[in-house]
């Protein structure tokens, strides 16, 4: 262990919800996105799922809101080392969308893409089974544009760069296709509990 | 299904360079060799990293400090120095109130201290010096932009480079002594006599965008989120294409 002289760090509170290498950001919710925040009205928002599916489909704002509501309450983890607890996202489970389009048996991965052109790659298994959402509310209020509003993907068990803001769609694939940060050196899966930050971790 | 999927959008901004997987994932020991005060709140920490693989201006690294009981804290920091084959990198850090890592750097660190780094990471904000660059920063957001200016000077590059930088006051303008004709400073709280005080505005951006170099500007915006939002909107309103704006936000 390479200790740093004189470094003590914050007082330690054993928190089983905090993955290794993360700190609790408290009330802060830092904004990290590499591009200009788009001006995207709910009326102009659409969400498409296509690729290796039986029935490709595009939902608009009203249609997406007619799907059964689903919420997530818990922690989110950013690769830059902050975590945030007790965040409440409301929207629709991704399962509700995937049940309609019916991915082929050969489907293994997805590219999530944004109305800005941002992309993130995800194993399909990380998007199903009640572990991923399309969310339009946070803590009871419409999701702010800088946090991905009107709607973003939320995959809270992975580092948050996977939770594409301003989500526009999913392309279902039979292989892993690196997205924006994966091409820029980040890990293909991004599990915070295994500290999968960079490619090769 | 083969071929890369390209989303149907006009906004997509591609990364600039590929990042070495090995460099990004391997922790290395760094030794503090020099500490230079820049402003009352900011100081530059020069680190010797013997196995440093090299970087491009605009990239960042991850620092890890480890306590006696094994507790470790890690943070991303932009690299301030230009590419340098001497195995050294420099970081310029604000002393963040209550910051456990910046606090250690500012109150404990001295030459000879060792810590761990890995990187460089992220190829998105990198600037190899190949395209005309319009740099817009505020506060410590000027750090990766300074790496670009130093690179430009060290290599005698002729590609156009401009910096629009905002600080609260001349005393808080990091690297003030190093700026030259490429730089326009904006002061938000206090300024020398004869200089206006106020927020960065369309009038600051307009002359830079009027001066379009061949191929147009690639804009690099760095600062707090509120500054990044404000500055990127000014650029878009002034006509800078959205897909030629790269943003690095400090939370």
Coordinates of C-alpha atoms in Angstrom, one line a residue:
Chain A
X1 CA 0.0 0.0 0.0
X2 CA 1.4 3.4 -1.1
X3 CA 0.3 5.7 1.7
X4 CA 0.5 9.5 1.3
X5 CA 2.3 11.3 4.1
X6 CA -0.1 13.4 6.2
X7 CA -3.2 12.4 4.3
X8 CA -6.0 11.4 6.6
X9 CA -9.1 12.1 4.5
X10 CA -12.6 12.7 5.6
X11 CA -13.9 11.1 8.8
X12 CA -14.8 7.5 7.9
X13 CA -18.4 6.5 8.1
X14 CA -18.9 2.9 7.1
X15 CA -21.5 3.1 4.4
X16 CA -22.3 -0.2 2.8
X17 CA -24.0 1.7 -0.1
X18 CA -20.8 3.4 -1.1
X19 CA -18.8 1.6 -3.8
X20 CA -15.0 1.5 -3.5
X21 CA -13.3 4.8 -4.4
X22 CA -16.5 6.9 -4.2
X23 CA -17.5 9.7 -1.8
X24 CA -20.9 10.9 -0.9
X25 CA -21.7 14.2 -2.7
X26 CA -24.5 15.0 -0.3
X27 CA -26.9 17.5 -1.7
X28 CA -24.7 18.3 -4.7
X29 CA -25.6 16.9 -8.0
X30 CA -22.6 17.7 -10.3
X31 CA -23.3 18.1 -14.0
X32 CA -21.0 16.3 -16.3
X33 CA -21.7 16.3 -20.0
X34 CA -19.3 17.0 -22.9
X35 CA -21.7 18.8 -25.1
X36 CA -24.0 21.8 -25.2
X37 CA -27.2 21.3 -23.3
X38 CA -29.9 20.9 -26.0
X39 CA -33.1 22.9 -26.0
X40 CA -35.5 20.0 -26.3
X41 CA -39.2 20.4 -25.5
X42 CA -41.2 17.4 -24.3
X43 CA -43.4 17.8 -27.4
X44 CA -40.3 17.3 -29.6
X45 CA -39.0 14.3 -27.6
X46 CA -39.2 10.8 -29.0
X47 CA -37.8 7.5 -28.0
X48 CA -37.1 4.7 -30.5
X49 CA -36.1 1.1 -30.0
X50 CA -35.0 -0.8 -33.1
X51 CA -32.2 -3.1 -34.4
X52 CA -32.5 -6.8 -33.6
X53 CA -36.2 -6.6 -32.5
X54 CA -39.4 -8.1 -33.8
X55 CA -41.2 -4.8 -34.0
X56 CA -39.2 -1.5 -34.1
X57 CA -41.2 1.3 -32.5
X58 CA -41.0 5.0 -31.7
X59 CA -42.9 6.5 -28.8
X60 CA -43.6 10.2 -28.4
X61 CA -44.0 12.0 -25.1
X62 CA -47.7 11.2 -24.7
X63 CA -47.4 7.6 -25.8
X64 CA -44.5 6.9 -23.4
X65 CA -46.5 8.4 -20.6
X66 CA -49.3 6.0 -21.2
X67 CA -47.0 3.0 -20.3
X68 CA -47.2 1.8 -16.7
X69 CA -45.4 4.2 -14.4
X70 CA -42.3 3.0 -12.5
X71 CA -39.9 4.6 -10.1
X72 CA -36.3 4.2 -8.8
X73 CA -35.2 5.4 -5.4
X74 CA -31.6 4.9 -4.4
X75 CA -28.0 5.8 -5.1
X76 CA -26.3 6.9 -8.3
X77 CA -22.6 6.7 -8.9
X78 CA -20.4 8.8 -11.2
X79 CA -17.0 7.6 -12.5
X80 CA -15.5 10.9 -11.4
X81 CA -15.9 9.5 -7.9
X82 CA -19.0 11.1 -6.4
X83 CA -22.1 9.1 -5.4
X84 CA -25.5 10.5 -4.5
X85 CA -28.0 8.8 -2.3
X86 CA -31.8 8.9 -2.0
X87 CA -32.4 10.1 -5.6
X88 CA -36.0 9.5 -6.8
X89 CA -36.5 9.0 -10.5
X90 CA -40.0 8.5 -11.9
X91 CA -40.8 7.3 -15.4
X92 CA -41.2 4.0 -17.1
X93 CA -39.3 0.7 -16.7
X94 CA -37.3 -0.1 -19.8
X95 CA -38.9 -3.5 -19.7
X96 CA -42.2 -2.0 -20.7
X97 CA -40.6 -0.7 -23.9
X98 CA -38.7 -3.9 -24.6
X99 CA -41.8 -6.0 -24.1
X100 CA -43.4 -4.2 -27.0
X101 CA -40.5 -4.4 -29.5
X102 CA -39.4 -8.0 -28.4
X103 CA -35.6 -8.3 -28.9
X104 CA -34.4 -11.3 -30.9
X105 CA -32.8 -14.2 -29.1
X106 CA -29.5 -13.3 -30.6
X107 CA -29.6 -9.8 -29.0
X108 CA -26.9 -9.3 -26.4
X109 CA -26.1 -5.5 -26.3
X110 CA -27.6 -2.1 -27.0
X111 CA -26.3 1.3 -28.0
X112 CA -28.2 4.0 -26.1
X113 CA -28.2 7.3 -28.0
X114 CA -29.2 10.8 -27.2
X115 CA -30.9 13.6 -29.1
X116 CA -27.4 15.2 -29.0
X117 CA -25.6 12.3 -30.6
X118 CA -24.1 11.0 -27.4
X119 CA -23.9 7.2 -27.2
X120 CA -23.3 4.6 -24.5
X121 CA -23.0 0.9 -24.9
X122 CA -24.7 -1.5 -22.5
X123 CA -25.1 -5.3 -22.2
X124 CA -28.8 -6.0 -22.7
X125 CA -28.9 -7.9 -19.4
X126 CA -28.1 -4.6 -17.6
X127 CA -31.2 -3.0 -19.2
X128 CA -33.8 -5.7 -18.3
X129 CA -35.3 -7.2 -15.2
X130 CA -36.4 -3.9 -13.6
X131 CA -32.9 -2.4 -13.5
X132 CA -33.3 0.4 -16.0
X133 CA -35.7 3.3 -16.6
X134 CA -36.6 6.0 -18.9
X135 CA -37.1 8.8 -16.4
X136 CA -38.7 12.3 -16.7
X137 CA -39.0 13.3 -13.1
X138 CA -36.4 13.6 -10.4
X139 CA -37.4 14.1 -6.7
X140 CA -41.0 14.9 -7.8
X141 CA -40.1 17.6 -10.4
X142 CA -39.5 17.5 -14.2
X143 CA -36.0 16.5 -14.9
X144 CA -33.9 19.7 -15.5
X145 CA -32.4 20.1 -19.0
X146 CA -28.8 20.0 -17.7
X147 CA -29.6 16.6 -16.0
X148 CA -31.0 15.2 -19.2
X149 CA -34.5 16.5 -19.3
X150 CA -37.1 16.1 -20.7
X151 CA -36.1 12.4 -20.4
X152 CA -33.0 10.3 -19.7
X153 CA -32.0 6.7 -19.4
X154 CA -31.3 5.7 -15.8
X155 CA -29.2 2.5 -15.1
X156 CA -28.3 3.1 -11.5
X157 CA -26.3 -0.1 -10.9
X158 CA -23.7 1.1 -13.5
X159 CA -21.5 4.3 -13.5
X160 CA -23.7 7.1 -14.6
X161 CA -22.1 7.9 -18.0
X162 CA -24.2 4.8 -19.1
X163 CA -27.4 6.7 -18.2
X164 CA -27.6 8.7 -21.4
X165 CA -29.2 12.1 -21.0
X166 CA -31.7 13.4 -23.5
X167 CA -32.3 9.8 -24.5
X168 CA -33.5 9.3 -28.1
X169 CA -33.3 5.6 -28.5
X170 CA -31.8 2.2 -28.2
X171 CA -30.3 0.2 -31.1
X172 CA -30.4 -3.5 -30.1
X173 CA -27.3 -5.4 -31.3
X174 CA -25.7 -8.9 -31.2
X175 CA -22.3 -7.5 -30.2
X176 CA -20.8 -4.8 -28.0
X177 CA -20.3 -1.5 -29.9
X178 CA -18.3 1.1 -27.9
X179 CA -20.2 4.3 -27.2
X180 CA -18.8 7.8 -26.7
X181 CA -16.9 7.3 -23.4
X182 CA -16.1 3.7 -24.1
X183 CA -14.3 4.9 -27.3
X184 CA -12.6 7.5 -25.1
X185 CA -11.0 5.0 -22.8
X186 CA -13.7 4.1 -20.3
X187 CA -14.7 0.6 -19.3
X188 CA -17.1 -1.4 -21.5
X189 CA -19.5 -2.3 -18.6
X190 CA -18.8 0.2 -15.8
X191 CA -19.8 -1.7 -12.6
X192 CA -19.0 0.7 -9.7
X193 CA -18.8 -2.2 -7.2
X194 CA -15.9 -3.6 -9.2
X195 CA -14.4 -0.2 -10.0
X196 CA -14.7 -0.7 -13.7
X197 CA -13.7 2.9 -14.5
X198 CA -11.3 2.6 -17.4
X199 CA -10.8 0.1 -20.2
X200 CA -8.6 -2.6 -18.7
X201 CA -9.8 -2.2 -15.1
Chain B
X1 CA -25.5 -7.0 -37.9
X2 CA -22.3 -5.2 -38.8
X3 CA -21.1 -1.7 -39.2
X4 CA -21.0 1.1 -36.6
X5 CA -24.3 2.6 -35.6
X6 CA -24.4 6.3 -36.1
X7 CA -27.3 8.0 -34.4
X8 CA -29.4 10.3 -36.6
X9 CA -28.5 13.6 -35.1
X10 CA -26.6 16.8 -36.0
X11 CA -25.0 17.3 -32.6
X12 CA -22.5 14.4 -32.3
X13 CA -19.0 15.5 -31.4
X14 CA -16.4 12.8 -32.0
X15 CA -13.5 12.2 -29.6
X16 CA -10.1 13.5 -30.8
X17 CA -7.7 10.7 -30.0
X18 CA -7.6 7.2 -28.8
X19 CA -6.6 6.7 -25.2
X20 CA -4.1 4.1 -24.2
X21 CA -5.8 1.4 -22.2
X22 CA -2.6 0.6 -20.3
X23 CA -1.9 4.2 -19.4
X24 CA -5.5 4.8 -18.3
X25 CA -5.6 1.8 -16.0
X26 CA -2.2 1.7 -14.3
X27 CA -1.4 3.5 -11.1
X28 CA 2.0 5.1 -11.0
X29 CA 4.0 6.8 -8.2
X30 CA 4.3 10.5 -8.6
X31 CA 6.7 12.7 -6.5
X32 CA 6.0 16.3 -5.8
X33 CA 9.1 18.3 -7.0
X34 CA 7.9 21.9 -6.8
X35 CA 5.0 24.0 -5.6
X36 CA 4.3 27.4 -7.1
X37 CA 1.7 29.8 -5.8
X38 CA -0.4 31.2 -8.6
X39 CA -3.1 33.2 -6.8
X40 CA -4.3 33.3 -3.2
X41 CA -6.5 30.3 -3.9
X42 CA -4.6 28.4 -6.5
X43 CA -1.2 26.7 -6.6
X44 CA 0.7 24.6 -9.2
X45 CA 2.1 21.3 -8.2
X46 CA 4.9 19.8 -10.3
X47 CA 5.0 16.1 -10.2
X48 CA 7.8 13.7 -11.4
X49 CA 6.2 10.6 -12.9
X50 CA 9.1 8.6 -14.4
X51 CA 6.9 6.3 -16.4
X52 CA 4.6 9.0 -17.7
X53 CA 3.5 7.9 -21.2
X54 CA 2.9 11.5 -22.4
X55 CA -0.3 13.4 -22.9
X56 CA -2.0 15.9 -25.2
X57 CA -3.1 19.3 -24.0
X58 CA -6.6 19.1 -22.6
X59 CA -6.4 15.6 -21.1
X60 CA -6.7 14.9 -17.4
X61 CA -5.4 12.4 -15.0
X62 CA -6.6 10.7 -11.8
X63 CA -4.9 11.3 -8.5
X64 CA -5.1 8.9 -5.6
X65 CA -4.1 9.7 -2.0
X66 CA -4.0 6.9 0.5
X67 CA -4.3 7.2 4.3
X68 CA -2.4 5.0 6.9
X69 CA -5.6 2.9 7.4
X70 CA -5.9 2.2 3.7
X71 CA -8.6 4.8 3.1
X72 CA -8.1 6.2 -0.4
X73 CA -9.5 9.2 -2.2
X74 CA -9.3 9.8 -5.9
X75 CA -10.0 12.8 -8.1
X76 CA -9.8 13.8 -11.7
X77 CA -7.6 16.9 -12.5
X78 CA -6.8 18.6 -15.7
X79 CA -3.2 18.7 -16.7
X80 CA -1.8 22.2 -16.8
X81 CA 1.6 21.5 -18.4
X82 CA 2.2 21.1 -22.1
X83 CA 3.4 17.7 -23.3
X84 CA 6.9 17.3 -21.9
X85 CA 9.2 14.3 -22.4
X86 CA 11.0 14.9 -19.1
X87 CA 8.6 12.7 -17.2
X88 CA 6.9 15.6 -15.4
X89 CA 3.4 16.9 -15.3
X90 CA 1.9 19.9 -13.6
X91 CA -1.5 20.3 -11.9
X92 CA -3.0 23.7 -10.9
X93 CA -5.5 23.2 -8.1
X94 CA -7.9 25.5 -6.3
X95 CA -8.0 25.2 -2.6
X96 CA -11.6 23.9 -2.3
X97 CA -13.1 24.6 1.1
X98 CA -13.3 21.4 3.0
X99 CA -11.8 19.5 0.0
X100 CA -10.1 16.4 1.3
X101 CA -7.7 16.1 -1.7
X102 CA -7.2 19.7 -2.6
X103 CA -6.9 20.4 1.1
X104 CA -4.0 17.9 1.4
X105 CA -2.2 19.5 -1.6
X106 CA -2.6 23.0 -0.3
X107 CA -1.9 22.5 3.4
X108 CA 0.3 19.3 3.7
X109 CA 2.1 18.6 0.4
X110 CA 5.8 19.5 0.1
X111 CA 8.5 18.5 -2.3
X112 CA 9.4 14.9 -1.9
X113 CA 5.9 13.7 -1.1
X114 CA 4.6 10.8 -3.0
X115 CA 1.1 10.1 -4.3
X116 CA -0.3 8.0 -7.1
X117 CA -1.6 9.0 -10.5
X118 CA -3.0 7.3 -13.6
X119 CA -3.6 8.6 -17.0
X120 CA -3.8 10.5 -19.2
X121 CA -7.5 9.8 -19.6
X122 CA -10.2 11.1 -21.9
X123 CA -9.5 11.9 -25.5
X124 CA -12.5 14.1 -25.9
X125 CA -11.2 17.5 -24.7
X126 CA -7.7 16.9 -26.2
X127 CA -6.2 19.3 -28.6
X128 CA -3.3 18.0 -30.7
X129 CA -2.6 21.5 -32.1
X130 CA -4.0 20.6 -35.5
X131 CA -7.1 22.9 -35.8
X132 CA -7.8 26.6 -35.0
X133 CA -8.9 26.6 -31.4
X134 CA -11.1 29.1 -29.5
X135 CA -10.6 28.5 -25.8
X136 CA -13.2 29.8 -23.3
X137 CA -12.6 29.3 -19.6
X138 CA -13.4 30.6 -16.1
X139 CA -11.6 30.2 -12.8
X140 CA -9.6 27.0 -12.7
X141 CA -11.3 26.0 -15.9
X142 CA -8.4 27.8 -17.6
X143 CA -6.0 24.9 -16.5
X144 CA -6.4 22.6 -19.5
X145 CA -6.6 25.6 -21.8
X146 CA -3.2 26.8 -20.5
X147 CA -1.8 23.4 -21.5
X148 CA -2.9 24.2 -25.0
X149 CA -1.4 27.7 -25.0
X150 CA 1.9 26.4 -23.7
X151 CA 1.9 23.6 -26.3
X152 CA 1.2 26.2 -29.0
X153 CA 4.2 28.2 -27.8
X154 CA 6.6 25.4 -27.2
X155 CA 6.0 24.0 -30.7
X156 CA 5.9 27.4 -32.4
X157 CA 2.6 26.5 -33.9
X158 CA 1.0 28.9 -36.3
X159 CA -2.5 27.5 -36.2
X160 CA -4.8 30.3 -34.8
X161 CA -5.4 30.1 -31.0
X162 CA -7.5 32.5 -28.9
X163 CA -8.4 32.5 -25.2
X164 CA -11.3 34.2 -23.6
X165 CA -10.9 33.9 -19.8
X166 CA -13.1 35.0 -16.9
X167 CA -12.0 35.6 -13.4
X168 CA -13.4 37.5 -10.4
X169 CA -10.4 39.9 -10.3
X170 CA -6.9 40.3 -11.7
X171 CA -5.5 38.9 -8.5
X172 CA -7.5 35.7 -9.0
X173 CA -6.6 35.3 -12.7
X174 CA -4.5 32.1 -12.8
X175 CA -1.4 32.3 -15.1
X176 CA -2.0 36.1 -15.6
X177 CA 1.7 36.7 -16.3
X178 CA 1.8 34.1 -19.0
X179 CA -1.0 35.4 -21.2
X180 CA -0.2 37.2 -24.4
X181 CA -1.9 38.7 -27.4
X182 CA -4.0 35.6 -27.8
X183 CA -5.9 36.3 -24.5
X184 CA -8.9 38.5 -23.7
X185 CA -9.6 38.7 -19.9
X186 CA -13.1 39.3 -18.4
X187 CA -13.4 40.3 -14.8
X188 CA -16.7 39.8 -12.9
X189 CA -16.0 41.6 -9.6
X190 CA -13.2 44.0 -9.9
X191 CA -10.9 45.1 -12.7
X192 CA -8.1 47.5 -13.3
X193 CA -9.1 51.1 -13.9
X194 CA -10.5 51.6 -17.4
X195 CA -11.6 47.9 -17.7
X196 CA -15.3 47.0 -17.5
X197 CA -16.5 44.7 -14.7
X198 CA -19.1 42.2 -15.6
X199 CA -20.1 38.8 -16.8
X200 CA -18.8 37.4 -20.1
X201 CA -21.2 38.6 -22.8
X202 CA -22.0 38.4 -26.5
X203 CA -19.7 41.4 -27.1
X204 CA -16.7 39.4 -25.9
X205 CA -17.5 36.5 -28.2
X206 CA -18.5 38.4 -31.3
X207 CA -15.1 39.7 -32.3
X208 CA -13.6 36.2 -32.0
X209 CA -16.3 34.6 -34.1
X210 CA -16.0 37.4 -36.6
X211 CA -12.4 36.4 -37.2
X212 CA -13.1 33.0 -38.8
X213 CA -9.9 31.1 -39.5
X214 CA -9.8 28.6 -42.4
X215 CA -11.9 25.6 -41.4
X216 CA -13.5 27.6 -38.6
X217 CA -12.9 27.4 -34.9
X218 CA -13.0 24.3 -32.7
X219 CA -14.3 25.7 -29.4
X220 CA -13.1 24.3 -26.0
X221 CA -15.1 25.5 -23.0
X222 CA -14.0 24.7 -19.4
X223 CA -15.3 25.9 -16.1
X224 CA -18.1 25.4 -13.5
X225 CA -21.3 24.0 -14.9
X226 CA -23.1 27.4 -14.7
X227 CA -20.2 29.0 -16.6
X228 CA -20.1 26.2 -19.2
X229 CA -23.9 26.6 -19.8
X230 CA -23.6 30.4 -20.1
X231 CA -20.5 30.4 -22.3
X232 CA -21.7 27.6 -24.6
X233 CA -25.0 29.4 -25.2
X234 CA -23.1 32.6 -26.0
X235 CA -21.1 30.6 -28.6
X236 CA -24.1 29.0 -30.1
X237 CA -26.0 32.3 -30.3
X238 CA -23.0 33.9 -32.0
X239 CA -23.0 31.2 -34.7
X240 CA -20.5 28.6 -33.5
X241 CA -21.8 25.2 -34.7
X242 CA -23.0 23.0 -31.8
X243 CA -21.0 20.0 -33.1
X244 CA -17.7 22.0 -32.8
X245 CA -18.0 22.9 -29.1
X246 CA -16.3 20.6 -26.5
X247 CA -17.2 21.2 -22.9
X248 CA -15.4 20.1 -19.7
X249 CA -17.5 20.9 -16.6
X250 CA -16.3 21.0 -13.1
X251 CA -19.4 19.5 -11.6

